[in-house]
Amino acid sequence: MGSLTNNGTKIEGSGGSEAEISSSASCDSLNNYEHDEKTSRDRASIALPAHVTSSAALDRLIDTARDYAEASTADNTNKAYSADWKHFTRWCRLKGTEPLPPSPEMVGLYVADLAAPAGNAPALSVSTIERRLSGLAWNYRQRGFTLDRKDRHIATVLAGIKRKHARPPVQKEAILPEDIQAMVGTLPYDLRGLRDRAILLLGYAGGLRRSEIVSLDVHKNDTPDSGGWIEIFDGGALLTLNAKTGWREVEVGRGSSDQTCPVHALEQWLHFAKIDFGPVFVRTSRDGKRALESRLSDKHIARLIKATVMKSGIRSDLPEAKRLAMFSGHSLRAGLASSAEVDERYVQKQLGHASAEMTRRYQRRRDRFRVNLTKAAGL
């Protein structure tokens, strides 16, 4: 949204054309303000009561508590909330006001600006605006304040935005069994190909998120940033994951053939990459002959899915740009939910959903009229 030009004289975006800063010193002041805000939040969120005297032992506990508080939300969530606060504080400064204490009136105006910005800035979707509000509410809580999202200055504006601009959610295309087979068929049998084949098949059969795939370790507690570990048995692989909804176990059974078996693909990758400790999925050398130590980024999963979709010719009747936009990491989860012909509760457990309704959102081709209440009601 708002951004500074190179000479620090003007900011364009949701703030509109009147948002001008006269010199680079103003830009420096704004950046210093944001830095001070972050420092203030970090210090104020976890601190001693005013009547308690500081000591080395208590200072150590404060640092420990801050680390735990930071770990209470996922890294990606922390980054998003930090960006939300940075954007809002900049917007407030450009409007001649302060972000603290929270003002429902100004937040309502901010929300309106996100939905209908001045100039050429793009309008945000309703879901993104709601995410921004969640980010602001979280940031205010860290600073000891409460943002009342039910206040009429916020709630009525948001209700109007929903009524005027809300659209059905855009769902990514599901990758179906024939699709995943075609995708892995495009991969070579070098080290990099073995790794990517294991990623696609394990992600599909396990209904895993991108972050869950790349955060796996070989054993429990192998690395500090581990998000889970694997155990391989005769019947399949057991994944223990520290996911959004807490710890859960995911069973990935062996497939009907080695070509499509996720467990076989995982075993092949671990064997030839000589991985027996640390992250399961790591980068490879440029020549693709050696496994390196650094963990893969979850962005690799998205790039891999899009690249193999294009190479395999899935939905080749559509323009390339549309095909690329149709598929993402969620396509693996949607594919499992749409293709597994088992009781819905098993799919719900595999995906780690708290409700069956959430699981149904992932099912692209389920029988929606299996239960016909019209006939049941006598019509």
Short mmCIF file of C-alpha atoms in Angstrom, two decimals:
data_model
loop_
_atom_site.label_atom_id
_atom_site.label_comp_id
_atom_site.label_asym_id
_atom_site.label_seq_id
_atom_site.Cartn_x
_atom_site.Cartn_y
_atom_site.Cartn_z
CA MET A 1 0.00 0.00 0.00
CA GLY A 2 1.94 3.10 1.14
CA SER A 3 5.59 3.34 0.06
CA LEU A 4 8.36 5.91 0.16
CA THR A 5 10.00 7.17 -3.02
CA ASN A 6 13.77 7.02 -3.26
CA ASN A 7 14.24 10.66 -2.36
CA GLY A 8 11.89 10.39 0.62
CA THR A 9 9.60 13.18 -0.56
CA LYS A 10 6.31 11.46 -1.27
CA ILE A 11 4.28 8.47 -0.20
CA GLU A 12 1.73 6.95 -2.53
CA GLY A 13 -0.91 4.35 -1.79
CA SER A 14 -3.94 4.23 0.41
CA GLY A 15 -2.96 7.52 2.04
CA GLY A 16 -3.75 9.44 -1.14
CA SER A 17 -1.90 12.21 -2.92
CA GLU A 18 -2.01 14.60 0.02
CA ALA A 19 0.38 12.35 1.94
CA GLU A 20 3.64 14.22 1.33
CA ILE A 21 6.75 14.39 3.43
CA SER A 22 8.88 17.42 2.88
CA SER A 23 12.34 15.92 3.30
CA SER A 24 14.34 12.77 3.82
CA ALA A 25 14.62 13.72 7.47
CA SER A 26 10.88 13.09 7.78
CA CYS A 27 11.40 9.66 6.29
CA ASP A 28 14.16 8.94 8.81
CA SER A 29 11.88 10.14 11.59
CA LEU A 30 9.16 7.77 10.43
CA ASN A 31 11.54 4.81 10.29
CA ASN A 32 12.92 5.67 13.73
CA TYR A 33 9.36 5.86 15.03
CA GLU A 34 8.61 2.36 13.71
CA HIS A 35 11.82 1.02 15.25
CA ASP A 36 10.95 2.64 18.59
CA GLU A 37 7.45 1.19 18.35
CA LYS A 38 8.83 -2.33 17.90
CA THR A 39 11.24 -1.90 20.81
CA SER A 40 8.45 -0.47 22.96
CA ARG A 41 6.17 -3.39 22.15
CA ASP A 42 8.83 -6.00 22.84
CA ARG A 43 9.65 -4.42 26.20
CA ALA A 44 6.09 -3.71 27.28
CA SER A 45 4.49 -7.00 26.28
CA ILE A 46 6.44 -8.98 28.88
CA ALA A 47 7.73 -6.90 31.80
CA LEU A 48 7.93 -6.79 35.58
CA PRO A 49 5.22 -5.08 37.63
CA ALA A 50 6.21 -1.55 38.68
CA HIS A 51 6.51 -2.51 42.37
CA VAL A 52 8.94 -5.42 41.75
CA THR A 53 12.69 -4.73 41.80
CA SER A 54 14.64 -6.07 38.85
CA SER A 55 17.31 -8.71 39.34
CA ALA A 56 19.52 -10.89 37.12
CA ALA A 57 17.31 -13.91 37.75
CA LEU A 58 14.12 -12.03 36.92
CA ASP A 59 15.69 -10.47 33.81
CA ARG A 60 16.57 -13.94 32.59
CA LEU A 61 13.00 -15.10 33.15
CA ILE A 62 11.68 -12.06 31.28
CA ASP A 63 13.84 -12.95 28.28
CA THR A 64 12.63 -16.55 28.48
CA ALA A 65 9.00 -15.47 28.73
CA ARG A 66 9.44 -13.19 25.71
CA ASP A 67 10.83 -16.09 23.70
CA TYR A 68 7.82 -18.22 24.63
CA ALA A 69 5.44 -15.37 23.83
CA GLU A 70 7.01 -14.98 20.41
CA ALA A 71 6.65 -18.72 19.83
CA SER A 72 2.92 -18.58 20.66
CA THR A 73 2.18 -17.76 17.02
CA ALA A 74 3.74 -19.14 13.86
CA ASP A 75 6.63 -17.27 12.21
CA ASN A 76 4.54 -16.44 9.15
CA THR A 77 1.78 -15.09 11.39
CA ASN A 78 4.28 -12.98 13.32
CA LYS A 79 5.64 -11.55 10.07
CA ALA A 80 2.15 -10.77 8.80
CA TYR A 81 1.10 -9.09 12.05
CA SER A 82 4.32 -7.08 12.10
CA ALA A 83 3.67 -5.90 8.54
CA ASP A 84 0.06 -5.03 9.45
CA TRP A 85 1.20 -2.86 12.36
CA LYS A 86 3.93 -1.19 10.32
CA HIS A 87 1.42 -0.30 7.59
CA PHE A 88 -1.14 1.02 10.06
CA THR A 89 1.35 3.13 12.04
CA ARG A 90 2.63 4.68 8.82
CA TRP A 91 -0.94 5.40 7.73
CA CYS A 92 -1.64 7.07 11.08
CA ARG A 93 1.44 9.27 10.86
CA LEU A 94 0.50 10.38 7.37
CA LYS A 95 -2.94 11.35 8.65
CA GLY A 96 -1.44 13.39 11.48
CA THR A 97 -2.43 11.10 14.32
CA GLU A 98 -0.90 8.46 16.59
CA PRO A 99 -1.69 4.73 16.62
CA LEU A 100 -1.75 4.66 20.43
CA PRO A 101 -4.05 4.54 22.27
CA PRO A 102 -6.44 2.69 19.93
CA SER A 103 -9.09 4.87 18.32
CA PRO A 104 -12.07 2.96 16.85
CA GLU A 105 -12.89 6.04 14.77
CA MET A 106 -9.47 6.08 13.10
CA VAL A 107 -9.43 2.29 12.66
CA GLY A 108 -12.81 2.58 10.95
CA LEU A 109 -11.38 5.17 8.56
CA TYR A 110 -8.34 2.98 7.97
CA VAL A 111 -10.56 0.04 7.07
CA ALA A 112 -12.54 2.23 4.68
CA ASP A 113 -9.28 3.34 3.04
CA LEU A 114 -8.23 -0.27 2.55
CA ALA A 115 -11.52 -1.08 0.82
CA ALA A 116 -11.66 2.09 -1.32
CA PRO A 117 -8.16 3.63 -1.53
CA ALA A 118 -7.40 6.86 -3.30
CA GLY A 119 -5.29 6.96 -6.43
CA ASN A 120 -4.11 3.79 -8.14
CA ALA A 121 -3.67 1.66 -5.06
CA PRO A 122 -5.54 -1.66 -5.29
CA ALA A 123 -8.49 -2.29 -3.01
CA LEU A 124 -8.02 -5.14 -0.56
CA SER A 125 -10.39 -8.08 -0.37
CA VAL A 126 -12.74 -8.49 2.58
CA SER A 127 -10.75 -11.48 3.87
CA THR A 128 -7.49 -9.49 3.74
CA ILE A 129 -9.09 -6.55 5.56
CA GLU A 130 -10.35 -8.87 8.27
CA ARG A 131 -6.84 -10.33 8.56
CA ARG A 132 -5.46 -6.80 8.91
CA LEU A 133 -7.93 -6.12 11.72
CA SER A 134 -6.86 -9.31 13.47
CA GLY A 135 -3.26 -8.15 13.16
CA LEU A 136 -4.07 -4.77 14.67
CA ALA A 137 -6.02 -6.35 17.53
CA TRP A 138 -3.12 -8.69 18.28
CA ASN A 139 -0.59 -5.84 18.21
CA TYR A 140 -2.71 -3.74 20.54
CA ARG A 141 -2.95 -6.63 22.99
CA GLN A 142 0.84 -6.89 23.01
CA ARG A 143 0.96 -3.25 24.06
CA GLY A 144 -1.59 -3.62 26.85
CA PHE A 145 -4.58 -2.19 24.95
CA THR A 146 -7.82 -3.63 23.64
CA LEU A 147 -9.23 -2.87 20.21
CA ASP A 148 -13.00 -3.25 20.33
CA ARG A 149 -13.84 -4.61 16.88
CA LYS A 150 -17.55 -4.50 17.80
CA ASP A 151 -17.42 -0.72 18.20
CA ARG A 152 -19.85 0.83 15.74
CA HIS A 153 -17.13 2.88 14.03
CA ILE A 154 -15.43 -0.37 13.01
CA ALA A 155 -18.23 -2.93 12.90
CA THR A 156 -20.66 -0.93 10.79
CA VAL A 157 -17.99 0.10 8.29
CA LEU A 158 -16.81 -3.51 7.96
CA ALA A 159 -20.41 -4.72 7.58
CA GLY A 160 -20.92 -2.23 4.77
CA ILE A 161 -17.71 -3.34 3.06
CA LYS A 162 -18.84 -6.96 3.25
CA ARG A 163 -22.26 -6.11 1.87
CA LYS A 164 -20.83 -4.09 -1.01
CA HIS A 165 -17.59 -5.91 -1.87
CA ALA A 166 -17.73 -9.44 -0.48
CA ARG A 167 -17.21 -12.21 -3.04
CA PRO A 168 -17.27 -16.00 -2.73
CA PRO A 169 -13.88 -17.36 -1.66
CA VAL A 170 -11.51 -18.20 -4.49
CA GLN A 171 -10.48 -21.81 -4.08
CA LYS A 172 -7.39 -23.36 -5.58
CA GLU A 173 -7.88 -26.26 -7.95
CA ALA A 174 -7.59 -29.73 -6.44
CA ILE A 175 -4.84 -32.02 -7.70
CA LEU A 176 -6.53 -35.33 -8.46
CA PRO A 177 -4.91 -38.83 -8.57
CA GLU A 178 -4.28 -38.76 -12.30
CA ASP A 179 -2.81 -35.28 -11.93
CA ILE A 180 -0.33 -36.18 -9.19
CA GLN A 181 0.80 -39.22 -11.16
CA ALA A 182 1.39 -37.07 -14.24
CA MET A 183 3.26 -34.49 -12.14
CA VAL A 184 5.70 -36.95 -10.58
CA GLY A 185 6.15 -38.48 -14.03
CA THR A 186 7.85 -35.27 -15.16
CA LEU A 187 10.57 -35.55 -12.52
CA PRO A 188 13.97 -37.08 -13.26
CA TYR A 189 15.55 -39.78 -11.11
CA ASP A 190 18.52 -37.70 -9.99
CA LEU A 191 18.84 -36.62 -6.35
CA ARG A 192 16.74 -33.49 -6.80
CA GLY A 193 14.05 -35.46 -8.62
CA LEU A 194 13.92 -38.06 -5.82
CA ARG A 195 13.46 -35.29 -3.28
CA ASP A 196 10.72 -33.51 -5.22
CA ARG A 197 8.92 -36.79 -5.92
CA ALA A 198 8.87 -37.55 -2.18
CA ILE A 199 7.61 -34.04 -1.44
CA LEU A 200 4.69 -34.25 -3.87
CA LEU A 201 3.59 -37.78 -2.95
CA LEU A 202 3.98 -37.31 0.81
CA GLY A 203 2.25 -33.92 0.72
CA TYR A 204 -0.62 -35.37 -1.29
CA ALA A 205 -1.13 -38.60 0.69
CA GLY A 206 -0.70 -36.82 4.02
CA GLY A 207 -2.83 -33.81 3.12
CA LEU A 208 0.02 -31.67 4.42
CA ARG A 209 0.51 -27.93 4.42
CA ARG A 210 3.64 -26.56 2.77
CA SER A 211 5.07 -25.55 6.16
CA GLU A 212 4.39 -29.02 7.57
CA ILE A 213 6.30 -30.72 4.76
CA VAL A 214 9.48 -28.65 5.03
CA SER A 215 9.50 -28.54 8.85
CA LEU A 216 9.83 -32.33 9.20
CA ASP A 217 12.94 -33.78 10.84
CA VAL A 218 14.19 -37.36 10.74
CA HIS A 219 13.92 -37.75 14.53
CA LYS A 220 12.29 -35.96 17.41
CA ASN A 221 14.22 -32.88 18.57
CA ASP A 222 16.85 -33.07 15.83
CA THR A 223 16.78 -29.30 15.27
CA PRO A 224 15.42 -26.27 17.20
CA ASP A 225 13.14 -25.24 14.31
CA SER A 226 11.62 -28.69 13.85
CA GLY A 227 7.89 -28.89 13.20
CA GLY A 228 7.67 -32.66 13.59
CA TRP A 229 9.37 -35.94 12.80
CA ILE A 230 8.89 -39.20 10.90
CA GLU A 231 8.79 -42.87 11.81
CA ILE A 232 8.82 -45.51 9.07
CA PHE A 233 7.14 -48.89 9.63
CA ASP A 234 6.35 -51.88 7.42
CA GLY A 235 2.84 -50.57 6.82
CA GLY A 236 3.73 -46.94 6.18
CA ALA A 237 5.06 -43.77 7.73
CA LEU A 238 3.84 -42.01 10.87
CA LEU A 239 4.30 -38.24 10.88
CA THR A 240 4.08 -36.39 14.18
CA LEU A 241 3.36 -32.74 13.42
CA ASN A 242 3.27 -29.57 15.46
CA ALA A 243 0.65 -27.85 13.31
CA LYS A 244 -1.72 -24.88 13.58
CA THR A 245 -4.19 -26.86 15.69
CA GLY A 246 -1.52 -28.42 17.94
CA TRP A 247 0.27 -31.75 17.85
CA ARG A 248 -1.26 -34.41 15.66
CA GLU A 249 -0.27 -37.71 14.08
CA VAL A 250 -0.68 -38.35 10.36
CA GLU A 251 -0.58 -41.90 9.03
CA VAL A 252 0.67 -42.29 5.46
CA GLY A 253 0.18 -45.84 4.24
CA ARG A 254 2.16 -47.49 1.50
CA GLY A 255 0.81 -47.20 -2.04
CA SER A 256 -0.18 -49.88 -4.52
CA SER A 257 3.06 -49.51 -6.53
CA ASP A 258 6.56 -48.15 -5.95
CA GLN A 259 6.02 -45.51 -8.65
CA THR A 260 3.25 -43.79 -6.65
CA CYS A 261 4.05 -44.88 -3.08
CA PRO A 262 4.87 -41.86 -0.89
CA VAL A 263 6.68 -43.97 1.71
CA HIS A 264 8.87 -45.65 -0.92
CA ALA A 265 9.66 -42.24 -2.41
CA LEU A 266 10.60 -40.94 1.05
CA GLU A 267 12.84 -43.96 1.72
CA GLN A 268 14.57 -43.55 -1.65
CA TRP A 269 15.28 -39.88 -1.00
CA LEU A 270 16.64 -40.45 2.52
CA HIS A 271 18.82 -43.35 1.33
CA PHE A 272 20.43 -41.75 -1.69
CA ALA A 273 20.72 -38.32 -0.03
CA LYS A 274 22.37 -40.01 2.99
CA ILE A 275 20.08 -38.21 5.41
CA ASP A 276 19.86 -39.79 8.86
CA PHE A 277 19.62 -36.69 11.04
CA GLY A 278 18.11 -33.19 10.89
CA PRO A 279 15.71 -31.81 8.29
CA VAL A 280 14.12 -34.37 5.98
CA PHE A 281 13.89 -32.09 2.96
CA VAL A 282 16.99 -30.02 2.26
CA ARG A 283 18.51 -28.14 -0.63
CA THR A 284 20.80 -29.86 -3.11
CA SER A 285 24.01 -28.74 -4.75
CA ARG A 286 23.78 -26.96 -8.10
CA ASP A 287 24.69 -30.10 -9.98
CA GLY A 288 21.97 -31.97 -8.08
CA LYS A 289 24.39 -34.63 -6.84
CA ARG A 290 24.74 -33.72 -3.16
CA ALA A 291 22.27 -33.00 -0.39
CA LEU A 292 23.12 -29.89 1.60
CA GLU A 293 22.35 -29.20 5.25
CA SER A 294 19.98 -26.25 4.93
CA ARG A 295 16.25 -26.87 5.19
CA LEU A 296 14.07 -26.15 2.16
CA SER A 297 11.79 -23.11 2.21
CA ASP A 298 8.06 -23.72 1.91
CA LYS A 299 8.16 -21.50 -1.18
CA HIS A 300 9.90 -24.36 -2.97
CA ILE A 301 6.72 -26.43 -2.58
CA ALA A 302 4.63 -23.81 -4.35
CA ARG A 303 7.17 -23.45 -7.15
CA LEU A 304 7.43 -27.22 -7.51
CA ILE A 305 3.67 -27.67 -7.79
CA LYS A 306 3.31 -24.95 -10.41
CA ALA A 307 6.30 -26.19 -12.43
CA THR A 308 5.13 -29.82 -12.54
CA VAL A 309 1.56 -28.78 -13.32
CA MET A 310 2.84 -26.89 -16.35
CA LYS A 311 5.19 -29.67 -17.49
CA SER A 312 2.55 -32.39 -17.14
CA GLY A 313 0.01 -30.45 -19.22
CA ILE A 314 -2.73 -30.34 -16.59
CA ARG A 315 -5.55 -28.04 -17.79
CA SER A 316 -3.57 -27.27 -20.93
CA ASP A 317 -6.79 -25.95 -22.48
CA LEU A 318 -6.39 -22.79 -20.38
CA PRO A 319 -3.94 -19.89 -20.77
CA GLU A 320 -0.65 -20.33 -18.95
CA ALA A 321 -1.24 -17.46 -16.51
CA LYS A 322 -4.60 -18.89 -15.44
CA ARG A 323 -3.14 -22.37 -14.99
CA LEU A 324 -0.40 -20.99 -12.78
CA ALA A 325 -2.94 -19.11 -10.65
CA MET A 326 -5.19 -22.15 -10.23
CA PHE A 327 -2.74 -24.33 -8.33
CA SER A 328 -0.84 -23.85 -5.06
CA GLY A 329 0.26 -25.78 -2.00
CA HIS A 330 -3.39 -26.06 -0.94
CA SER A 331 -4.05 -28.04 -4.11
CA LEU A 332 -2.41 -31.08 -2.49
CA ARG A 333 -4.71 -30.92 0.55
CA ALA A 334 -7.75 -30.27 -1.60
CA GLY A 335 -6.77 -33.21 -3.79
CA LEU A 336 -6.70 -35.64 -0.89
CA ALA A 337 -10.01 -34.32 0.49
CA SER A 338 -11.65 -34.58 -2.94
CA SER A 339 -10.27 -37.98 -3.94
CA ALA A 340 -10.15 -40.14 -0.81
CA GLU A 341 -13.26 -42.33 -0.93
CA VAL A 342 -13.52 -42.97 2.80
CA ASP A 343 -15.68 -41.72 5.63
CA GLU A 344 -15.40 -37.94 5.91
CA ARG A 345 -14.23 -38.09 9.52
CA TYR A 346 -11.01 -39.85 8.45
CA VAL A 347 -10.26 -37.11 5.95
CA GLN A 348 -11.00 -34.49 8.62
CA LYS A 349 -8.53 -36.16 11.01
CA GLN A 350 -5.85 -36.44 8.32
CA LEU A 351 -6.11 -32.76 7.43
CA GLY A 352 -6.19 -31.70 11.08
CA HIS A 353 -9.45 -29.78 10.77
CA ALA A 354 -11.45 -28.90 13.85
CA SER A 355 -14.78 -29.24 12.05
CA ALA A 356 -16.30 -31.27 9.22
CA GLU A 357 -17.47 -28.01 7.65
CA MET A 358 -13.86 -26.92 7.12
CA THR A 359 -13.06 -30.28 5.53
CA ARG A 360 -15.98 -29.88 3.13
CA ARG A 361 -14.50 -26.62 1.89
CA TYR A 362 -11.57 -28.65 0.59
CA GLN A 363 -13.74 -31.19 -1.20
CA ARG A 364 -14.06 -30.05 -4.81
CA ARG A 365 -16.12 -32.94 -6.16
CA ARG A 366 -18.03 -34.46 -3.26
CA ASP A 367 -21.62 -35.65 -3.69
CA ARG A 368 -23.44 -32.59 -2.42
CA PHE A 369 -26.93 -34.07 -2.77
CA ARG A 370 -26.33 -37.51 -1.29
CA VAL A 371 -28.71 -36.53 1.51
CA ASN A 372 -31.85 -35.13 -0.17
CA LEU A 373 -33.84 -33.25 2.46
CA THR A 374 -36.43 -32.22 -0.14
CA LYS A 375 -37.51 -35.83 -0.68
CA ALA A 376 -37.11 -36.57 3.00
CA ALA A 377 -39.57 -33.76 3.71
CA GLY A 378 -42.15 -35.42 1.45
CA LEU A 379 -41.78 -33.33 -1.73
#
